[in-house]
mmCIF file of C-alpha atoms and ligand atoms in Angstrom:
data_model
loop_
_atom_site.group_PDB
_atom_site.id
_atom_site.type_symbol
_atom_site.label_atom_id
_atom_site.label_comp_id
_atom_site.label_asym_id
_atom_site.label_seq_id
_atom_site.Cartn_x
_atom_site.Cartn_y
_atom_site.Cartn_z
ATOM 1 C CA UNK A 334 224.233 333.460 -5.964
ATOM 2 C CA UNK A 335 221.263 335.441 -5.879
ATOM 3 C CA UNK A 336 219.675 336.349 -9.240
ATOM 4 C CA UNK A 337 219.398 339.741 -9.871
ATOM 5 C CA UNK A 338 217.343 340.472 -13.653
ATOM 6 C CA UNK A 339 216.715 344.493 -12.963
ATOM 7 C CA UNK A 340 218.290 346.907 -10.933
ATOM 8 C CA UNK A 341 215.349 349.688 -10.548
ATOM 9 C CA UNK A 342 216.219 350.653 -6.493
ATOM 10 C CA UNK A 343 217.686 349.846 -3.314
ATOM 11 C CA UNK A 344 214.916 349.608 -1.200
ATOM 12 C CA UNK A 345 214.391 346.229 -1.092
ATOM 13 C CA UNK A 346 218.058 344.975 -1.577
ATOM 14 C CA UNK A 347 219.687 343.269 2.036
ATOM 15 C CA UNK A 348 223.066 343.771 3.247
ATOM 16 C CA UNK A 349 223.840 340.279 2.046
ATOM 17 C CA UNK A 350 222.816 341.658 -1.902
ATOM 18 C CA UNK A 351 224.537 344.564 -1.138
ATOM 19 C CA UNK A 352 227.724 343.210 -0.207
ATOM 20 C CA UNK A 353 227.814 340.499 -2.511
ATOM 21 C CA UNK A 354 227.777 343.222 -5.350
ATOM 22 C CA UNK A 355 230.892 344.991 -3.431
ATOM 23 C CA UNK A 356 232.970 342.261 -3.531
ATOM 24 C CA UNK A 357 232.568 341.829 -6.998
ATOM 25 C CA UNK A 358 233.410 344.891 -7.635
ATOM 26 C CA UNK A 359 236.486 344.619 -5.231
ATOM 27 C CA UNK A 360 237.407 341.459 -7.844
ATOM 28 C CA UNK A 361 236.922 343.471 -10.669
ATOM 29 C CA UNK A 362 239.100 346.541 -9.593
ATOM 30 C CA UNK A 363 242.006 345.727 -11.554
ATOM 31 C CA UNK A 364 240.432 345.249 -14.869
ATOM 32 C CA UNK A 365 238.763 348.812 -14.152
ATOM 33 C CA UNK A 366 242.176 350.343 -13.066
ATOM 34 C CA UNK A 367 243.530 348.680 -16.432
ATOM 35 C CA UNK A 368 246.101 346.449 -14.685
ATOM 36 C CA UNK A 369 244.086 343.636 -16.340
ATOM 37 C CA UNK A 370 242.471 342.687 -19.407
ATOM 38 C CA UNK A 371 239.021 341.062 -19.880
ATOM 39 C CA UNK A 372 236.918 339.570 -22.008
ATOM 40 C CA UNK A 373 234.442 337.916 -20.309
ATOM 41 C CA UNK A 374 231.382 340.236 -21.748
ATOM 42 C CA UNK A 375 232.492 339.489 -25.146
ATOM 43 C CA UNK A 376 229.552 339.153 -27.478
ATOM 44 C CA UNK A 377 227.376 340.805 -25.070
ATOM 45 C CA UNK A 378 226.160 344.356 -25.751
ATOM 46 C CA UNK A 379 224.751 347.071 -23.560
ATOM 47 C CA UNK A 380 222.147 349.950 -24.754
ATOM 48 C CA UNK A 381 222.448 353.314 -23.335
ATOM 49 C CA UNK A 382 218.970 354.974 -23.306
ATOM 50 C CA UNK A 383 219.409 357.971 -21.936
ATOM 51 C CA UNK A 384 216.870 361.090 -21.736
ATOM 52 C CA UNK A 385 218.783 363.355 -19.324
ATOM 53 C CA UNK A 386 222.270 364.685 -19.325
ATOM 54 C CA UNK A 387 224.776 362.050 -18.057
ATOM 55 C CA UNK A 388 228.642 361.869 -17.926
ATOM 56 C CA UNK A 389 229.411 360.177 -14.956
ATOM 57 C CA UNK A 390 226.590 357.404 -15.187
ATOM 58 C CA UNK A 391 227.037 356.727 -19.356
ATOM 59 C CA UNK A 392 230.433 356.858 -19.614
ATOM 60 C CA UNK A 393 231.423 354.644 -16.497
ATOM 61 C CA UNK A 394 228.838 352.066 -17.912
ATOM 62 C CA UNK A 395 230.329 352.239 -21.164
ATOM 63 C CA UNK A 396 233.486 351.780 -19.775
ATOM 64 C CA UNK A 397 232.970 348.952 -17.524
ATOM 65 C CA UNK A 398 231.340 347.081 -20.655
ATOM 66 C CA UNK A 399 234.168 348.044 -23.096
ATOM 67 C CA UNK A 400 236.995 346.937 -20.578
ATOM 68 C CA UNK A 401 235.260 343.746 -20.100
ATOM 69 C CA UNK A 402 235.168 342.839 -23.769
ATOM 70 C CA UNK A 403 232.031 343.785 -24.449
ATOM 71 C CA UNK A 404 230.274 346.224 -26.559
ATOM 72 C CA UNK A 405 227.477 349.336 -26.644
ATOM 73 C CA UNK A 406 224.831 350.452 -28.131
ATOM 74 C CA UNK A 407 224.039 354.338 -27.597
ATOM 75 C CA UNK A 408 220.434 355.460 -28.869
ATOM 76 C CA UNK A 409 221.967 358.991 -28.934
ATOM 77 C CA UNK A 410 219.974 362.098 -28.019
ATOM 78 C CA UNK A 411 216.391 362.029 -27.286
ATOM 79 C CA UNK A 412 216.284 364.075 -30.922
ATOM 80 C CA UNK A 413 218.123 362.358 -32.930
ATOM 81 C CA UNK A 414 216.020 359.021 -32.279
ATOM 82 C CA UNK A 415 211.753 358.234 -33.475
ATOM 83 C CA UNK A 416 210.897 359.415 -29.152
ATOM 84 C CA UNK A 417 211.097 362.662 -31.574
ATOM 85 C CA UNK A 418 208.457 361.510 -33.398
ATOM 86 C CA UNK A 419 206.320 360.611 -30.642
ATOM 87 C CA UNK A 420 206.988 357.594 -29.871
ATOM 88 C CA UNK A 421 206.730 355.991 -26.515
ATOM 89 C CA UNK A 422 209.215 354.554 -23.927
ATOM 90 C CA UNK A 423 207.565 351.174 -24.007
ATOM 91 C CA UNK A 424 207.552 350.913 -27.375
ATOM 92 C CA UNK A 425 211.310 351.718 -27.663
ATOM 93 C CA UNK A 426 212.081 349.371 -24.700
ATOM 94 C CA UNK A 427 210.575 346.418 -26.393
ATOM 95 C CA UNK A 428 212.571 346.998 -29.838
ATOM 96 C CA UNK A 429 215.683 347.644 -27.829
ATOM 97 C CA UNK A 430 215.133 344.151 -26.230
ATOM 98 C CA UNK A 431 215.704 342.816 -29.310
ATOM 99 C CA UNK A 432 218.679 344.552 -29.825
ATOM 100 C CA UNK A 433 220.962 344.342 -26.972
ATOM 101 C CA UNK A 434 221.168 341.991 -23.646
ATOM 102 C CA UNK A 435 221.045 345.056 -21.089
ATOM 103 C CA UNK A 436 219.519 348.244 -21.270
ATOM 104 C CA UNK A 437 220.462 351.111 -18.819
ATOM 105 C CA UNK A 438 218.101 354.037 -19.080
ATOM 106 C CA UNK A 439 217.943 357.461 -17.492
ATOM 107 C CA UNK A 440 214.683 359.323 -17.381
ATOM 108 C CA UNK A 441 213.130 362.378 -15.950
ATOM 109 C CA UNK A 442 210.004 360.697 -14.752
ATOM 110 C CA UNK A 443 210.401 358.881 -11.743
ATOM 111 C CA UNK A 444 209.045 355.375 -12.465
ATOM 112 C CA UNK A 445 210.086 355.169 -15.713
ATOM 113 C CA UNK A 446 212.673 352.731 -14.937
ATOM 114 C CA UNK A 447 209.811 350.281 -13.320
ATOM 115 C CA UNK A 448 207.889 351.124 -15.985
ATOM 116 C CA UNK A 449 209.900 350.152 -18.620
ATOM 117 C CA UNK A 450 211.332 346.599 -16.576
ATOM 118 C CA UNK A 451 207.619 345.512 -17.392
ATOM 119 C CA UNK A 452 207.991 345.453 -21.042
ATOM 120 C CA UNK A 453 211.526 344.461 -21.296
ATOM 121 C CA UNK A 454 212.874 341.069 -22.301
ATOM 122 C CA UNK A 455 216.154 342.099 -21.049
ATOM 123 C CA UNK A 456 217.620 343.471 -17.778
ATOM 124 C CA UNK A 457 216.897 347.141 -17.257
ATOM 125 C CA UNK A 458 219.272 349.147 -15.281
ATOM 126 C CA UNK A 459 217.572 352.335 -13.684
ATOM 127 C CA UNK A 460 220.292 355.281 -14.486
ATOM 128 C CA UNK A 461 218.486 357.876 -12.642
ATOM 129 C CA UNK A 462 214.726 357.957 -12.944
ATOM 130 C CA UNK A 463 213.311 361.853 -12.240
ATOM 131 C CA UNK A 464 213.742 362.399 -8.126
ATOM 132 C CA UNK A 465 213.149 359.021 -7.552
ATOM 133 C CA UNK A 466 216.171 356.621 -7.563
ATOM 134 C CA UNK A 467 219.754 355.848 -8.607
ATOM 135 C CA UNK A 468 220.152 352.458 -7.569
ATOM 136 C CA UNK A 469 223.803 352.140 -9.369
ATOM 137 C CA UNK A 470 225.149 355.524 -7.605
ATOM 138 C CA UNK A 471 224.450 354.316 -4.397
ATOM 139 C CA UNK A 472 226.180 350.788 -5.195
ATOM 140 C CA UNK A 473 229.378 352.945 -5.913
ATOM 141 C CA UNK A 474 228.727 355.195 -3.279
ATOM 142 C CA UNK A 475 228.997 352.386 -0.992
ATOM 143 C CA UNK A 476 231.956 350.733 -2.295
ATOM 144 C CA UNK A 477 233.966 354.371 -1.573
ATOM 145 C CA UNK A 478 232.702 354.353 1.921
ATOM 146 C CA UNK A 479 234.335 350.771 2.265
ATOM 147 C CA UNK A 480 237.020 351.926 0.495
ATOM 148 C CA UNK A 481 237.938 355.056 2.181
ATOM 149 C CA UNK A 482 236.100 354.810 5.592
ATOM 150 C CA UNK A 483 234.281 352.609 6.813
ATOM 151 C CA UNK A 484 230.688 350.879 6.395
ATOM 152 C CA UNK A 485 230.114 349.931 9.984
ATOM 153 C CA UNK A 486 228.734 352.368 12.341
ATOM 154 C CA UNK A 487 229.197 354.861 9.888
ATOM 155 C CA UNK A 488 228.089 358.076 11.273
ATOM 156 C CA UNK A 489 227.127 360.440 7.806
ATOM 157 C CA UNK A 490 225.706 363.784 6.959
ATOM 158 C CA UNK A 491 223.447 363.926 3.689
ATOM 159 C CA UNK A 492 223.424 367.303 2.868
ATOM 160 C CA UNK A 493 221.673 369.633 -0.046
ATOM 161 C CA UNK A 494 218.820 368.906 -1.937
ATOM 162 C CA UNK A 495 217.067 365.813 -0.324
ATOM 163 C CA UNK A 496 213.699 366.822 -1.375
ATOM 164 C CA UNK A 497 214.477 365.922 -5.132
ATOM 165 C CA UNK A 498 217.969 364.221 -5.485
ATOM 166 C CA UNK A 499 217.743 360.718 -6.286
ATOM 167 C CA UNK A 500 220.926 360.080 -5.083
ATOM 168 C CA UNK A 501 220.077 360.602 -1.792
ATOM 169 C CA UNK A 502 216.679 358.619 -1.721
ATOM 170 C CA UNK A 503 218.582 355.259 -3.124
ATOM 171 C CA UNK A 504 221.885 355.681 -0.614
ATOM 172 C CA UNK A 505 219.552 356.452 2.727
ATOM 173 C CA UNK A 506 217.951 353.171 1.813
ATOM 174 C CA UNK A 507 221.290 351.213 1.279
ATOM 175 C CA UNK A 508 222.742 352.414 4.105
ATOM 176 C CA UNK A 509 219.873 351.628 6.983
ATOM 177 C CA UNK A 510 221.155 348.349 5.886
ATOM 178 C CA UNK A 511 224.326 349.014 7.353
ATOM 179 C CA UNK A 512 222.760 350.469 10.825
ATOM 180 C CA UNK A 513 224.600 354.116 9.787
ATOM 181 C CA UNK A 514 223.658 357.283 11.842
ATOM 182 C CA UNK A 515 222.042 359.399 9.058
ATOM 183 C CA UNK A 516 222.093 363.546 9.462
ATOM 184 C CA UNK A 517 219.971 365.090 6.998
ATOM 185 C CA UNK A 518 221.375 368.439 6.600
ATOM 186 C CA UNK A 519 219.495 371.148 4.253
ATOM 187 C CA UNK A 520 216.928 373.821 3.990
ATOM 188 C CA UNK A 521 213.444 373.519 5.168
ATOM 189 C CA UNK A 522 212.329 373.194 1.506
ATOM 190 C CA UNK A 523 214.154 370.695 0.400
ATOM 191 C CA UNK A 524 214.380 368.422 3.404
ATOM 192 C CA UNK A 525 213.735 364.520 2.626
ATOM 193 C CA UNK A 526 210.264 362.845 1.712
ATOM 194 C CA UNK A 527 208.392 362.547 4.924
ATOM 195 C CA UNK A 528 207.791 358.845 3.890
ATOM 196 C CA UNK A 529 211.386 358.179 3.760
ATOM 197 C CA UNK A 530 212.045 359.081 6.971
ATOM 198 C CA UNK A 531 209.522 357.078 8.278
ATOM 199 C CA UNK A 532 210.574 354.062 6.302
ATOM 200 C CA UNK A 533 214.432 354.960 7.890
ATOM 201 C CA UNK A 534 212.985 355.103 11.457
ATOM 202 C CA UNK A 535 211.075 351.975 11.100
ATOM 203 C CA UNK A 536 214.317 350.157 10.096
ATOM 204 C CA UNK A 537 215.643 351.506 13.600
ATOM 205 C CA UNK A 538 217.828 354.275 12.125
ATOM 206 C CA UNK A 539 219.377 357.182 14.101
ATOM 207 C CA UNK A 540 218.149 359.886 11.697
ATOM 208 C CA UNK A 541 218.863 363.450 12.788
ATOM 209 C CA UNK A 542 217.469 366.428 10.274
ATOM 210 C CA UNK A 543 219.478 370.056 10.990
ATOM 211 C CA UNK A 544 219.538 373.156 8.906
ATOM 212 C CA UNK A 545 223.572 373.753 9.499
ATOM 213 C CA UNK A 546 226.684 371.124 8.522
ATOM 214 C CA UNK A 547 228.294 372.951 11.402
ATOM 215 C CA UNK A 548 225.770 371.372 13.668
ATOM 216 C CA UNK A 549 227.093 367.813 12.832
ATOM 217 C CA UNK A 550 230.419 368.394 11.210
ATOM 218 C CA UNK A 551 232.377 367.367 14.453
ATOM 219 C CA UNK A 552 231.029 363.878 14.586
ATOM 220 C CA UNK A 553 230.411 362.956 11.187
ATOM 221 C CA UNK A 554 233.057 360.126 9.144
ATOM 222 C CA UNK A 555 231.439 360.813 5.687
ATOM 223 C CA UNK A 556 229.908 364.198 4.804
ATOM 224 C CA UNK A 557 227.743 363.709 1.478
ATOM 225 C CA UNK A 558 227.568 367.081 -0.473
ATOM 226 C CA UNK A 559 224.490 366.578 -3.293
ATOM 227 C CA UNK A 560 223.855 369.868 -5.874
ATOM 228 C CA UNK A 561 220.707 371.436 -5.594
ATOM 229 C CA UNK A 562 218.799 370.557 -8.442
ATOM 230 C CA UNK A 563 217.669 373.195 -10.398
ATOM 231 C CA UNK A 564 215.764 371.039 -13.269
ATOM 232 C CA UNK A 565 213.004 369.149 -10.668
ATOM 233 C CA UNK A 566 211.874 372.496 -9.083
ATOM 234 C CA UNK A 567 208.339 372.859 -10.590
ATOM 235 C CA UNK A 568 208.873 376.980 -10.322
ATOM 236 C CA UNK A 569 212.178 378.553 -10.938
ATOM 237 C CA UNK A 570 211.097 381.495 -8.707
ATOM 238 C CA UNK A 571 211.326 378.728 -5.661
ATOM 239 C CA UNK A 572 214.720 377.528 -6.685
ATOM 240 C CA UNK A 573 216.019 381.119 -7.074
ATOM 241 C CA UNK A 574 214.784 382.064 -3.368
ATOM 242 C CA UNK A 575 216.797 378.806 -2.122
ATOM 243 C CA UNK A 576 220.219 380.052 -0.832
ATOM 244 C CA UNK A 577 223.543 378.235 -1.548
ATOM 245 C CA UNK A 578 224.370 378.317 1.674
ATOM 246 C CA UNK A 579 225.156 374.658 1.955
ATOM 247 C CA UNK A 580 228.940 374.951 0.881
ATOM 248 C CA UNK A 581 231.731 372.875 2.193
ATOM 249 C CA UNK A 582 235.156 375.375 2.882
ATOM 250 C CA UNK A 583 238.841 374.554 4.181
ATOM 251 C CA UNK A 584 237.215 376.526 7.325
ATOM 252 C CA UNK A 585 233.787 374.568 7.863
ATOM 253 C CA UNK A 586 235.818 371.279 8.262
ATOM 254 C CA UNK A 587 238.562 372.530 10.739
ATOM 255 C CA UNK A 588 237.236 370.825 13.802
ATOM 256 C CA UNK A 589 236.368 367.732 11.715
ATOM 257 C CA UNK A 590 237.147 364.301 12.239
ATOM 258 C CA UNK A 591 241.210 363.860 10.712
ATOM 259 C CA UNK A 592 240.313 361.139 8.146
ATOM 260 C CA UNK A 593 236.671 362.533 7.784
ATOM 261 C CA UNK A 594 236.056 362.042 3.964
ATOM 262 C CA UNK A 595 234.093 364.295 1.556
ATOM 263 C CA UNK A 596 232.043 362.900 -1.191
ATOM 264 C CA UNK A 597 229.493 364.028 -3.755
ATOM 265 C CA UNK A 598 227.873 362.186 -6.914
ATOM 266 C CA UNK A 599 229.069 364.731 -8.953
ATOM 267 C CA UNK A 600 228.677 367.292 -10.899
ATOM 268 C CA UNK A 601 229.563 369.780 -8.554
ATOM 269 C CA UNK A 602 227.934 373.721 -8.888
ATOM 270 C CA UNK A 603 228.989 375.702 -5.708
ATOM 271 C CA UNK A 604 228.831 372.818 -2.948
ATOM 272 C CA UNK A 605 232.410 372.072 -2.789
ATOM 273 C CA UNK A 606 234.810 374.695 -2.763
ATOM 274 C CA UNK A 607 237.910 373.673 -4.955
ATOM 275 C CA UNK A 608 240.451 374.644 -2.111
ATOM 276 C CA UNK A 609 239.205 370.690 -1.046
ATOM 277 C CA UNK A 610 240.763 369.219 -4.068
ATOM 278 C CA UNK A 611 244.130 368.968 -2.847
ATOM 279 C CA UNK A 612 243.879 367.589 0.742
ATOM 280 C CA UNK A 613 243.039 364.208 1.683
ATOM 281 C CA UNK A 614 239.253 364.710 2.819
ATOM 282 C CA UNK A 615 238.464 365.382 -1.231
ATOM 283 C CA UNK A 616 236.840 361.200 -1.880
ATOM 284 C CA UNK A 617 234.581 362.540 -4.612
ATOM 285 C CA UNK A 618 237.181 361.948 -8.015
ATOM 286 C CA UNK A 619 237.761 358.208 -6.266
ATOM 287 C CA UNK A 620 234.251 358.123 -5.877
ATOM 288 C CA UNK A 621 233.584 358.644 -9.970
ATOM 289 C CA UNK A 622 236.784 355.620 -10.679
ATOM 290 C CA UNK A 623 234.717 353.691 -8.248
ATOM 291 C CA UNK A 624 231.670 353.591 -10.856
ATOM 292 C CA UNK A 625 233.318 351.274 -13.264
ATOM 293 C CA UNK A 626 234.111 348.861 -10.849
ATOM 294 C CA UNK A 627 230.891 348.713 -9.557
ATOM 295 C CA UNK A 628 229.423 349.154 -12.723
ATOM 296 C CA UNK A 629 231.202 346.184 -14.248
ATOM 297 C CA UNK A 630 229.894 343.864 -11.065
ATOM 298 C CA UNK A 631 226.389 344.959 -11.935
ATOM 299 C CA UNK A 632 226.653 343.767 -15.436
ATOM 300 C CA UNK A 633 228.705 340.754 -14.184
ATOM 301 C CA UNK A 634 225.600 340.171 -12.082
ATOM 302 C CA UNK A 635 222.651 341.112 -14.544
ATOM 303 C CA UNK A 636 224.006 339.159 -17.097
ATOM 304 C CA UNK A 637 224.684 336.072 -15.292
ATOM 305 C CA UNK A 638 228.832 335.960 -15.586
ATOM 306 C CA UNK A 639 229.493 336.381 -11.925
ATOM 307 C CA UNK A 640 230.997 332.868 -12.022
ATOM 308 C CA UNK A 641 233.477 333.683 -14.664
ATOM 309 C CA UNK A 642 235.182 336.431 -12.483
HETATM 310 C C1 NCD B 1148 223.555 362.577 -10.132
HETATM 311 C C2 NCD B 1148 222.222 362.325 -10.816
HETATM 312 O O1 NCD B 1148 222.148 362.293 -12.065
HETATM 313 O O2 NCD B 1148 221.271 362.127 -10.089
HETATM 314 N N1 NCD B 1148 224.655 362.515 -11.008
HETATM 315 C C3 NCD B 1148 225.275 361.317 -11.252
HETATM 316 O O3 NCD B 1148 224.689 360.365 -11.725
HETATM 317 N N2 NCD B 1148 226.567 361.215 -10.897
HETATM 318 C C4 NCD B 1148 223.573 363.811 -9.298
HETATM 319 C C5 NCD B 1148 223.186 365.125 -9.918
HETATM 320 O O4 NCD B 1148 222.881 365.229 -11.106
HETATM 321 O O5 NCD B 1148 223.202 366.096 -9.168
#
């Protein structure tokens, strides 16, 4: 296999990378779903560097290293550690090094994941850096289209903030790979980076940008709800005049496809409306099991124990 030292984003990785990741997570399932017990990360210890809220991200990793036997290392809040004291992320990257054989680190500046894979002796994971990417959402993201759709010819709508949601960035990158038909759905302002388009339509991908989920809600398989996000807007007065009109309702999905699945990286503000829950469209509490799965392949692969699966 493939070596794989950092995981900073998905626009480099092929379909064979890609896939090879999914079906080690597909072996690791049952150890996630706790049918199975593992130890084959024992003695090996993961640090959780985190400088943005996280539940979803954190905890999943946490769990996919403590169900595989191994252990973490959490540097806590940004204030409770010497970044209070001024102290800078390469500096605390190179001490961690020494402390742990994986780092996964969440950041508000995009390139701080890069940044910090320079100075590291060990395998950084990029958790989210600013509006940039989220390499290890998009891995699970993928796994719960395969899961509960389908990868191939996978007709999608992206919709909400695609301006500054990582999420978004790293999953239209994974999926070109996968020769999807992409609709970018959301408002004017916050439509995706010109340059990511272009890179899409230079792979050959179908992309079609609309204002309106009703526009493509009849053709779509997988309809991607994203939050807008309120932190990355440099003035709140912009953010405020941005309507929440992207919401997904019982009646905005009546002349969808039957098995058409609804999914979002969570957490949720407005986007979904809880009616959803119940039926069978609702993918997006799958979606969040999915992470430690995934999660666990990405150590698995990181750390070089793919073999012992
Ligand atoms: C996302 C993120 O942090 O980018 N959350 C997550 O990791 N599940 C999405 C978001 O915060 O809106």
């Amino acid at each position: 296999m493939r070596p794989m030292h950092h995981i900073i984003s998905t626009k480099e990785y092929t379909r064979e990378m890609l896939d090879e990741i999914l079906d080690l997570a597909e072996k690791l399932e049952p150890i996630a779903g706790k049918k199975i017990k593992s130890e084959i990360m024992d003695g090996k210890i993961l640090a959780l560097l985190f400088f943005e809220p996280s539940t979803r991200t954190r905890m999943s990793f946490e769990a996919a290293m403590l169900r595989l036997g191994g252990k973490t290392l959490n540097m806590g809040s940004v204030e409770a550690s010497s970044i209070a004291k001024g102290e800078t992320l390469s500096d605390t990257i190179r001490v961690i090094s020494q402390y742990a054989d994986a780092v996964i680190l969440r950041h508000p500046r995009e390139g701080a994941a890069l940044m910090a894979s320079e100075c590291s002796s060990i395998p950084v994971i990029n958790g989210g850096d600013g509006a940039g990417h989220h390499p290890t959402q998009t891995l699970l993201d993928l796994y719960t289209i395969r899961r509960e759709s389908r990868l191939d010819n996978l007709s999608i709508a992206l919709v909400g903030d695609l301006k500054y949601g990582r999420t978004i960035h790293s999953l239209c990158y994974a999926l070109s790979r996968y020769n999807a038909k992409i609709n970018l759905v959301s408002p004017p302002e916050l439509r995706l980076p010109d340059r990511i388009v272009e890179d899409l339509r230079m792979r050959d991908i179908d992309v079609n940008i609309t204002n309106n989920i009703e526009d493509v809600i009849e053709d779509i398989d997988v309809l991607y709800m994203t939050r807008i996000q309120r932190e990355r807007f440099p003035d709140p007065a912009e953010f405020n005049s941005i309507s929440d009109s992207l919401r997904v309702t019982c009646d905005l999905i009546q002349n969808a496809k039957p098995n058409l699945k609804i999914m979002h990286p969570l957490p949720r503000v407005n986007e979904i409306a809880p009616e959803l829950d119940a039926t069978p469209h609702a993918a997006y509490f799958k979606q969040a099991f999915y992470g430690v799965p995934v999660r666990m392949a990405i150590l698995c692969k990181v750390l070089g124990m793919e073999d012992k699966i």
